[in-house]
Short mmCIF file of C-alpha atoms and ligand atoms in Angstrom, two decimals:
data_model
loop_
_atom_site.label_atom_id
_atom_site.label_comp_id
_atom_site.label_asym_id
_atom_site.label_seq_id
_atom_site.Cartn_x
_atom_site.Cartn_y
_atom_site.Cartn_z
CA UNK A 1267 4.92 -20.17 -34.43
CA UNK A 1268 7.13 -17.09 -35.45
CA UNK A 1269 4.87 -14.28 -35.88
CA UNK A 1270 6.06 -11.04 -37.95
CA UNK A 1271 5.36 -7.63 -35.59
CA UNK A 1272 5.36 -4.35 -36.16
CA UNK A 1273 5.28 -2.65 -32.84
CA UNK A 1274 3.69 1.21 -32.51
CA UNK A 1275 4.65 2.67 -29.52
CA UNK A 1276 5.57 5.99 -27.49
CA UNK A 1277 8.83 4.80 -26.50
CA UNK A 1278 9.49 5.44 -22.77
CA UNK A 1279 10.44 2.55 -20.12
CA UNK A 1280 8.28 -0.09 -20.63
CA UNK A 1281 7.73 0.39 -23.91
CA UNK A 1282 11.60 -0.08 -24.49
CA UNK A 1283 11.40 -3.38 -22.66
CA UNK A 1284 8.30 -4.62 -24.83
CA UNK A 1285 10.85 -4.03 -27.90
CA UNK A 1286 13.20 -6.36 -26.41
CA UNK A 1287 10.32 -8.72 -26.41
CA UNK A 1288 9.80 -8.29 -30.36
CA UNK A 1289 14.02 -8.23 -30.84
CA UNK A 1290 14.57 -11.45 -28.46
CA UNK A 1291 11.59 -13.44 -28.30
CA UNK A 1292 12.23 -16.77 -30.08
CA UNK A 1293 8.40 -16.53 -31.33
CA UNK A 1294 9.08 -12.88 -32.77
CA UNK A 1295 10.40 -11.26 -35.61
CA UNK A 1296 10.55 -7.46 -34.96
CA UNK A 1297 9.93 -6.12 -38.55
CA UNK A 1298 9.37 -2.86 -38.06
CA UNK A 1299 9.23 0.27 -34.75
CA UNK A 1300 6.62 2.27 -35.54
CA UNK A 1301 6.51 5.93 -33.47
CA UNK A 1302 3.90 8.03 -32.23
CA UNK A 1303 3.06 11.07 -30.15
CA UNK A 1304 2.55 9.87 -26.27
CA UNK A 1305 4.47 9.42 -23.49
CA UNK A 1306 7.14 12.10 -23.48
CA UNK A 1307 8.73 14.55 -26.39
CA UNK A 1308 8.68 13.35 -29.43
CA UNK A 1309 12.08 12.72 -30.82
CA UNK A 1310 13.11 11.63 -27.31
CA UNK A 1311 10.72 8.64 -28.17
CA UNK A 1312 13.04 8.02 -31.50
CA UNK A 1313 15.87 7.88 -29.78
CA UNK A 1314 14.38 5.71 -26.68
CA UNK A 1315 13.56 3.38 -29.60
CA UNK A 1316 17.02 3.42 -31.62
CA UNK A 1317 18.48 3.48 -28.10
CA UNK A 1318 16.94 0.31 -27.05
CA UNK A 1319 17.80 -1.18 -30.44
CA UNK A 1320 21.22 -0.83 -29.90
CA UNK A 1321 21.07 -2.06 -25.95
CA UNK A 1322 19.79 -5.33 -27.69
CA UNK A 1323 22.57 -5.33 -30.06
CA UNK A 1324 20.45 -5.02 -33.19
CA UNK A 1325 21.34 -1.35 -34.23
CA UNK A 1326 20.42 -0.73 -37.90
CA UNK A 1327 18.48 -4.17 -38.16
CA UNK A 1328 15.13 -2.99 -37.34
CA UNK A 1329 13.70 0.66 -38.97
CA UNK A 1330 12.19 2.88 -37.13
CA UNK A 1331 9.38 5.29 -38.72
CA UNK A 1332 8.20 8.07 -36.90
CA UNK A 1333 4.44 8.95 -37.41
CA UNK A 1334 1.86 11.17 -36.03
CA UNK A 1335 3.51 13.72 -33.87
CA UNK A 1336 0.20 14.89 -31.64
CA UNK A 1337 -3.47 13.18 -31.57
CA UNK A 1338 -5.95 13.53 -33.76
CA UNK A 1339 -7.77 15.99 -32.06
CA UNK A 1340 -6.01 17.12 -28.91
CA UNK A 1341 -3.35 18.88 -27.47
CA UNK A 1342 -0.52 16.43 -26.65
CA UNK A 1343 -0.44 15.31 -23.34
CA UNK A 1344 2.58 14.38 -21.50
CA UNK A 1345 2.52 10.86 -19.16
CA UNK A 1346 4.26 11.93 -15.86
CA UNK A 1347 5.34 8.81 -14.33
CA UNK A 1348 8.75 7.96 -16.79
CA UNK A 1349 11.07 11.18 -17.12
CA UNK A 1350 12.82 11.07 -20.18
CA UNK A 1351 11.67 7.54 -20.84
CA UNK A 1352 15.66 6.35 -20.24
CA UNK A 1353 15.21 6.96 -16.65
CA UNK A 1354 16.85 9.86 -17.14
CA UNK A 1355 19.73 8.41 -17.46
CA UNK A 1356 23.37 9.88 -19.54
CA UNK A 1357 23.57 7.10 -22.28
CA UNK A 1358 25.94 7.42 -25.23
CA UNK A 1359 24.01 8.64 -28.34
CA UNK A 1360 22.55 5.67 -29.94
CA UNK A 1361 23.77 4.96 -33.85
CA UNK A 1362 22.02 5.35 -37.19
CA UNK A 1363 18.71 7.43 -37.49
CA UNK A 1364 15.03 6.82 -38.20
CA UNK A 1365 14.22 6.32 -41.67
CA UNK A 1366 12.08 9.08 -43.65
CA UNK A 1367 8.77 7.28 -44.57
CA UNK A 1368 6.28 8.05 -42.27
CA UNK A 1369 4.99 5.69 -39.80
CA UNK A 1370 1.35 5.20 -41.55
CA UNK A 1371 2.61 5.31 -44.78
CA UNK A 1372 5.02 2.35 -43.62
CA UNK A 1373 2.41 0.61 -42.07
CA UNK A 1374 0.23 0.58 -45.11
CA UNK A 1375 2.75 -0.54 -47.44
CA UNK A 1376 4.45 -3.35 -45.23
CA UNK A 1377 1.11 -4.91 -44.40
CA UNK A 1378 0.03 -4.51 -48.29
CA UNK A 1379 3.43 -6.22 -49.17
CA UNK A 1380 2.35 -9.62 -46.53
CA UNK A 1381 -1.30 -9.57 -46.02
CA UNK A 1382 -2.67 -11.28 -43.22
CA UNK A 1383 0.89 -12.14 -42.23
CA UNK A 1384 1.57 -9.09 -40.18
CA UNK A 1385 0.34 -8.59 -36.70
CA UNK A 1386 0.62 -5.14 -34.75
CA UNK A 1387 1.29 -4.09 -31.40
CA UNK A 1388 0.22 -0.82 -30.12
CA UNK A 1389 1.22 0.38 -27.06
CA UNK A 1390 0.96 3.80 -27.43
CA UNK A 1391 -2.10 6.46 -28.32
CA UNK A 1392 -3.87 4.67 -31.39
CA UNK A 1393 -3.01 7.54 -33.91
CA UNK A 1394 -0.75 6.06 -36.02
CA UNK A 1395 -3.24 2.97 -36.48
CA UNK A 1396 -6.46 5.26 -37.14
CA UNK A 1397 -5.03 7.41 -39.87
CA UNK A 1398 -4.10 4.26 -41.25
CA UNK A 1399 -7.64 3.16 -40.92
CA UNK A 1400 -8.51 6.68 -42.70
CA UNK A 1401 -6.38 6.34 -45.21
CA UNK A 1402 -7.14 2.55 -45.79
CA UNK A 1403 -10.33 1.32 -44.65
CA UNK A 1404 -9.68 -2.16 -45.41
CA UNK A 1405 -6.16 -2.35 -43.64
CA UNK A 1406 -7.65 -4.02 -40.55
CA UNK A 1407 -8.38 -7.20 -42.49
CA UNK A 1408 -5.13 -7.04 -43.81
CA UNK A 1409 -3.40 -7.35 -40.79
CA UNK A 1410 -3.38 -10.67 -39.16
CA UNK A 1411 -3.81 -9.53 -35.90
CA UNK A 1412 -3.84 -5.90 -33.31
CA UNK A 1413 -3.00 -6.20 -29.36
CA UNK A 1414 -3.58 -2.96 -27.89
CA UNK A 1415 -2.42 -1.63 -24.62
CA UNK A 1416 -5.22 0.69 -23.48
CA UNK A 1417 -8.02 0.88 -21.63
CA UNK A 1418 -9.43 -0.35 -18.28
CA UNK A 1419 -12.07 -2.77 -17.69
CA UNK A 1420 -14.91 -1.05 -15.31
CA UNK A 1421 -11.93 -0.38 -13.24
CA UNK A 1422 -10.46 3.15 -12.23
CA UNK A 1423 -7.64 4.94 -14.74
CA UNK A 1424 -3.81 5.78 -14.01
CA UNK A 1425 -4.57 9.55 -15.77
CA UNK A 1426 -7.95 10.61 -14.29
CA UNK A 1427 -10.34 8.00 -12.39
CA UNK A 1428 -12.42 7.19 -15.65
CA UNK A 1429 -8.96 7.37 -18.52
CA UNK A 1430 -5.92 5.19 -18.68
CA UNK A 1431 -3.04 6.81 -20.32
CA UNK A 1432 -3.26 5.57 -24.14
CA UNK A 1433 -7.35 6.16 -24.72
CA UNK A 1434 -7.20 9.40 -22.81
CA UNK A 1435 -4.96 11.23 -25.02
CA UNK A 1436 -6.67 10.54 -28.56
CA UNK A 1437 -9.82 9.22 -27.41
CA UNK A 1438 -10.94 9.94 -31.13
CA UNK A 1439 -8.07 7.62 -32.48
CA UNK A 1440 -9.29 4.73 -29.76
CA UNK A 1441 -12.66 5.06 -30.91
CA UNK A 1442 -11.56 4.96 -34.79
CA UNK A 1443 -9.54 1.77 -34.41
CA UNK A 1444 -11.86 -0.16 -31.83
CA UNK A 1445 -14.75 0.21 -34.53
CA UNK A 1446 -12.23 -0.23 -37.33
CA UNK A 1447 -12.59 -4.79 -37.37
CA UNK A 1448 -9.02 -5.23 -36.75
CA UNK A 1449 -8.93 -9.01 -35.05
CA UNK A 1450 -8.65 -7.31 -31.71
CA UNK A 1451 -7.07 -8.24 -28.40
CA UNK A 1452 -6.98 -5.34 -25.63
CA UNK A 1453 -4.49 -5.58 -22.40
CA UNK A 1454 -5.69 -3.50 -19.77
CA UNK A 1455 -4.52 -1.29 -17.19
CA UNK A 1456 -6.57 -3.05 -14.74
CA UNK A 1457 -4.74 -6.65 -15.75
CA UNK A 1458 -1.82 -4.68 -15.63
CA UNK A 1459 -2.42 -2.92 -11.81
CA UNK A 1460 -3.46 -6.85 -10.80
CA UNK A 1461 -1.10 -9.41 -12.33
CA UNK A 1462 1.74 -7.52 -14.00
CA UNK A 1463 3.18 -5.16 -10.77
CA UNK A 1464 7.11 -6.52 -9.94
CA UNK A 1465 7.58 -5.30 -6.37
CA UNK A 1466 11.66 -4.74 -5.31
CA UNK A 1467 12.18 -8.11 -5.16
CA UNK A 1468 11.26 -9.23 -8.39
CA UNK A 1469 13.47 -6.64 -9.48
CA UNK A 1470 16.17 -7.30 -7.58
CA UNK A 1471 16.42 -10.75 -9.22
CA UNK A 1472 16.35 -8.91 -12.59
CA UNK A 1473 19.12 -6.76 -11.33
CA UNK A 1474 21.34 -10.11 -10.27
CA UNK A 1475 21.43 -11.14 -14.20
CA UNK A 1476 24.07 -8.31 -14.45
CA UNK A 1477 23.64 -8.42 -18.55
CA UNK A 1478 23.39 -5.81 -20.75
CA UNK A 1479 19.57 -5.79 -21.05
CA UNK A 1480 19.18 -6.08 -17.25
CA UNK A 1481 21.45 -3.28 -16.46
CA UNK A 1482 19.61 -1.36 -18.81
CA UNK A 1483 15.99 -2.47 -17.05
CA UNK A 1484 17.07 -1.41 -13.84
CA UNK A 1485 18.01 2.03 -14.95
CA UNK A 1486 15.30 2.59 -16.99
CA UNK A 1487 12.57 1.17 -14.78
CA UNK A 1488 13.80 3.32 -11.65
CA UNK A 1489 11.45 6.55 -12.65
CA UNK A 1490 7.92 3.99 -13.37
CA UNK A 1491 8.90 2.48 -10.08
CA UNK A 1492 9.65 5.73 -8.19
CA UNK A 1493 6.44 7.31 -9.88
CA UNK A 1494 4.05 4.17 -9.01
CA UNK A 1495 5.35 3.96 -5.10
CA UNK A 1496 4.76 7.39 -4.90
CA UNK A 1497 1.02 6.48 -5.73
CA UNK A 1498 0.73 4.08 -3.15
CA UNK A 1499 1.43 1.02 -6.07
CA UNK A 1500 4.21 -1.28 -4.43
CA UNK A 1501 6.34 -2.16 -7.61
CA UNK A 1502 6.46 -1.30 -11.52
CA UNK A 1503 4.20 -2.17 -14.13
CA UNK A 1504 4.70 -3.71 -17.14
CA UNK A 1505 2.09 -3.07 -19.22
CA UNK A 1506 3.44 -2.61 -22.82
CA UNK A 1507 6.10 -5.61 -22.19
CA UNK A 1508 3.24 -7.77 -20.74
CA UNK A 1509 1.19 -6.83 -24.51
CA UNK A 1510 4.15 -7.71 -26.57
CA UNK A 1511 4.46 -10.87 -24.31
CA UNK A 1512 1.43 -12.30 -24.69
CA UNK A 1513 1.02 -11.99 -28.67
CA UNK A 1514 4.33 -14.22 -28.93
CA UNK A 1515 3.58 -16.16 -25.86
CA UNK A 1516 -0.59 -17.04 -25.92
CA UNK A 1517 0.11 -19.85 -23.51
CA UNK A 1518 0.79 -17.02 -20.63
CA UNK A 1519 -3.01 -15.79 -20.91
CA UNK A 1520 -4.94 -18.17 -18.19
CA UNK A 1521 -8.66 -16.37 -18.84
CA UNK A 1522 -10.10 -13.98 -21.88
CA UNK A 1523 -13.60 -13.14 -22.63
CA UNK A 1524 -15.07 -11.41 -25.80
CA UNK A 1525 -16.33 -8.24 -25.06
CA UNK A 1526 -17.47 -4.88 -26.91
CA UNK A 1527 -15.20 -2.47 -26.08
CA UNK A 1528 -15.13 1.18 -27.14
CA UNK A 1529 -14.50 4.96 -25.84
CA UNK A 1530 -15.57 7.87 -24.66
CA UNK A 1531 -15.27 10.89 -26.61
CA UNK A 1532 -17.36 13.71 -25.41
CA UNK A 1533 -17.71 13.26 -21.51
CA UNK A 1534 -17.27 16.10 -19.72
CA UNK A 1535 -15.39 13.92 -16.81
CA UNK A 1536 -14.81 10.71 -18.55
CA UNK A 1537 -12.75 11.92 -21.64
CA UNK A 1538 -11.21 8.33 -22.93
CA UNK A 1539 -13.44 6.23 -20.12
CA UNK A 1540 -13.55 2.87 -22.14
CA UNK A 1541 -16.77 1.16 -21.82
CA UNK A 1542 -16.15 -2.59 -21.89
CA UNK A 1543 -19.89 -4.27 -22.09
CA UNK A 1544 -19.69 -7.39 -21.67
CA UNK A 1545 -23.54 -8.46 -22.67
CA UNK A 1546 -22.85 -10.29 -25.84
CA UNK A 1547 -26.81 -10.34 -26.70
CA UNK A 1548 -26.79 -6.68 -26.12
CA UNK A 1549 -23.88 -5.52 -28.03
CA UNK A 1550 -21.94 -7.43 -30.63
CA UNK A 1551 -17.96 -8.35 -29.14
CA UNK A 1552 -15.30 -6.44 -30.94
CA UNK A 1553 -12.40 -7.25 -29.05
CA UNK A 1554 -10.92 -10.56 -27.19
CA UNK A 1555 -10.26 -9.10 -23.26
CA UNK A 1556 -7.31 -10.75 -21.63
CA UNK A 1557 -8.63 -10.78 -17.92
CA UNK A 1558 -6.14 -13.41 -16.26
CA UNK A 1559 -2.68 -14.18 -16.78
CA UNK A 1560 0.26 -17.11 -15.45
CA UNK A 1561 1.80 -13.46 -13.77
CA UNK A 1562 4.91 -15.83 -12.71
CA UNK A 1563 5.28 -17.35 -16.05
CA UNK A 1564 5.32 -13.78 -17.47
CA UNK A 1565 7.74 -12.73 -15.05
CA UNK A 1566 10.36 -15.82 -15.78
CA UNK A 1567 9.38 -14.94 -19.64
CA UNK A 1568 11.00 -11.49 -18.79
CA UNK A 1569 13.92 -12.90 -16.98
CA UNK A 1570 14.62 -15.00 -20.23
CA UNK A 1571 14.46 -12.13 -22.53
CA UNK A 1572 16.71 -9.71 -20.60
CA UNK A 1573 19.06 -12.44 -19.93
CA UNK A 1574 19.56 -12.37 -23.99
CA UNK A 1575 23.31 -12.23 -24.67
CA UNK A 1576 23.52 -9.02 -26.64
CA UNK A 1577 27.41 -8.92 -27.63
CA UNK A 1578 29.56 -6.65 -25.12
CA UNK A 1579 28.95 -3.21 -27.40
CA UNK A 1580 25.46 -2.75 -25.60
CA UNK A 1581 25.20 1.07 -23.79
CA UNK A 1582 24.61 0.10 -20.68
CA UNK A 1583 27.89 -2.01 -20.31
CA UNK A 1584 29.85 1.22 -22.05
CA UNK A 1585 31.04 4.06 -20.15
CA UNK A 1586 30.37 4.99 -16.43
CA UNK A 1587 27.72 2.25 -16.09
CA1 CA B 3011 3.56 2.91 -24.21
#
């Protein structure tokens, strides 16, 4: 079944790759980018996005609203493993522009327009989605579903040993949208770390497709994969793509559990530690917690999308590439 996403993201690397998901699944229709302050500067993200849009061929068919340029709360915090987020890499200036509505206001209004039609994906900081929640406290159960990257189930973080990335820079946002009663499923870092790590020769077979989307992957993906082996990880990992994935794809999740799931906010060492309690008699589930997936049929899933013929104006086949 076609299902109608809006995608919230930090755009950087993976998060580019999870758009081609929304722009090239068969299952998906990308309706709407949705920006917000995360994994490197700002309106690098809109152009990562816009960028990626036109790699896929589909300039000027999807908007792109920026939102909520630092967390609630905090100072913005920079992720350190993607560069500039386009692995650094001299693209051509992508066409068009991001649209003037902001991000939350957007959100409101296109899940008002389609209730329970709409399902989100958030792979960035939550801080788009919980001044939407602020603004609208019944917006959750207007949106058919919410996948969130974030998180990491009693496992240890990619920032500090309690934090993964997204929770740990608006902890306060996390907390806001996890007690919010959005029809919840959370991706971990910990799945990710597991079941979603392509070591050099997965990616070398992603390199051999030699099309527009590939090429683009390979450059892209070279800082994540330079950053992870660097901390002892032996491949990159694919969150965001793997949370975009499995909203269009369900068949690719092999084992999920309900689970109450929410985050730290005051700990003086465990700032964004997410507490996933898993004793259902103890402490109602608010989230669905994908804990095993088919990690080869993701892979091939991957392969199909970026071997998505894309027209010959894509970026990557432009220029020095
Ligand atoms: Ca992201």
């Amino acid at each position: 079944m076609t299902r109608r996403i809006i995608i919230d993201t930090d755009t950087a690397a993976d998060d580019c790759f999870a758009l081609f998901v929304g722009l090239c699944h068969p299952e998906a229709q990308l309706e709407a980018v949705t920006i917000v302050a995360g994994n490197v500067e700002f309106d690098q993200q809109i152009e990562n996005a816009l960028l990626a849009l036109d790699t896929a061929g589909r300039s000027g068919t999807v908007p792109v609203y920026p939102g909520c340029r630092k967390p609630m709360l905090r100072p913005w915090h920079r992720a350190s493993a993607h560069g500039d987020g386009k692995g650094n890499w001299d693209f051509p200036k992508p066409p068009g522009g991001a649209e003037s509505e902001h991000a939350v206001d957007a959100l409101l209004r296109l899940v008002d327009e389609s209730p329970g039609e709409i399902d989100i994906v958030a792979i960035g900081p939550l801080t788009n989605l919980a001044a939407a929640v602020v603004q609208d406290p019944d917006f959750p159960r207007k949106v058919r579903s919410l996948f969130i990257m974030g998180g990491c189930n009693n496992s240890v973080g990619n920032v500090t040993a309690a934090a993964e990335y997204n929770f740990y820079v608006d902890p306060e946002a996390a907390r806001i949208v996890l007690r919010a009663g959005f029809a919840t499923t959370i991706v971990t870092w910990t799945l990710t770390l597991a079941q979603a790590l392509w070591d050099r020769e997965r990616l070398k077979k992603i390199e051999a497709l030699d099309t527009p989307l590939s090429r683009f992957f390979s450059i892209v993906n070279q800082p994540t994969l330079e950053a992870d082996e660097a901390r002892g990880i032996m491949g990159s990992t694919h969150p965001d793509s793997l949370t975009a994935m499995l909203l269009v794809q369900p068949d690719l999740v092999k084992r999920a559990g309900r689970c109450h799931v929410d985050v730290e906010t005051q700990g003086e060492l465990t700032r964004g530690y997410s507490l996933f309690d898993w004793r259902a008699d103890r402490n109602p589930p608010n989230a669905t917690v994908v804990e095993e997936i088919d990690t080869e049929g993701f892979f091939a899933a991957m392969v199909e999308i970026l071997s998505t013929s894309t027209g010959e104006n894509a970026p990557s086949t432009r220029e020095s590439v």
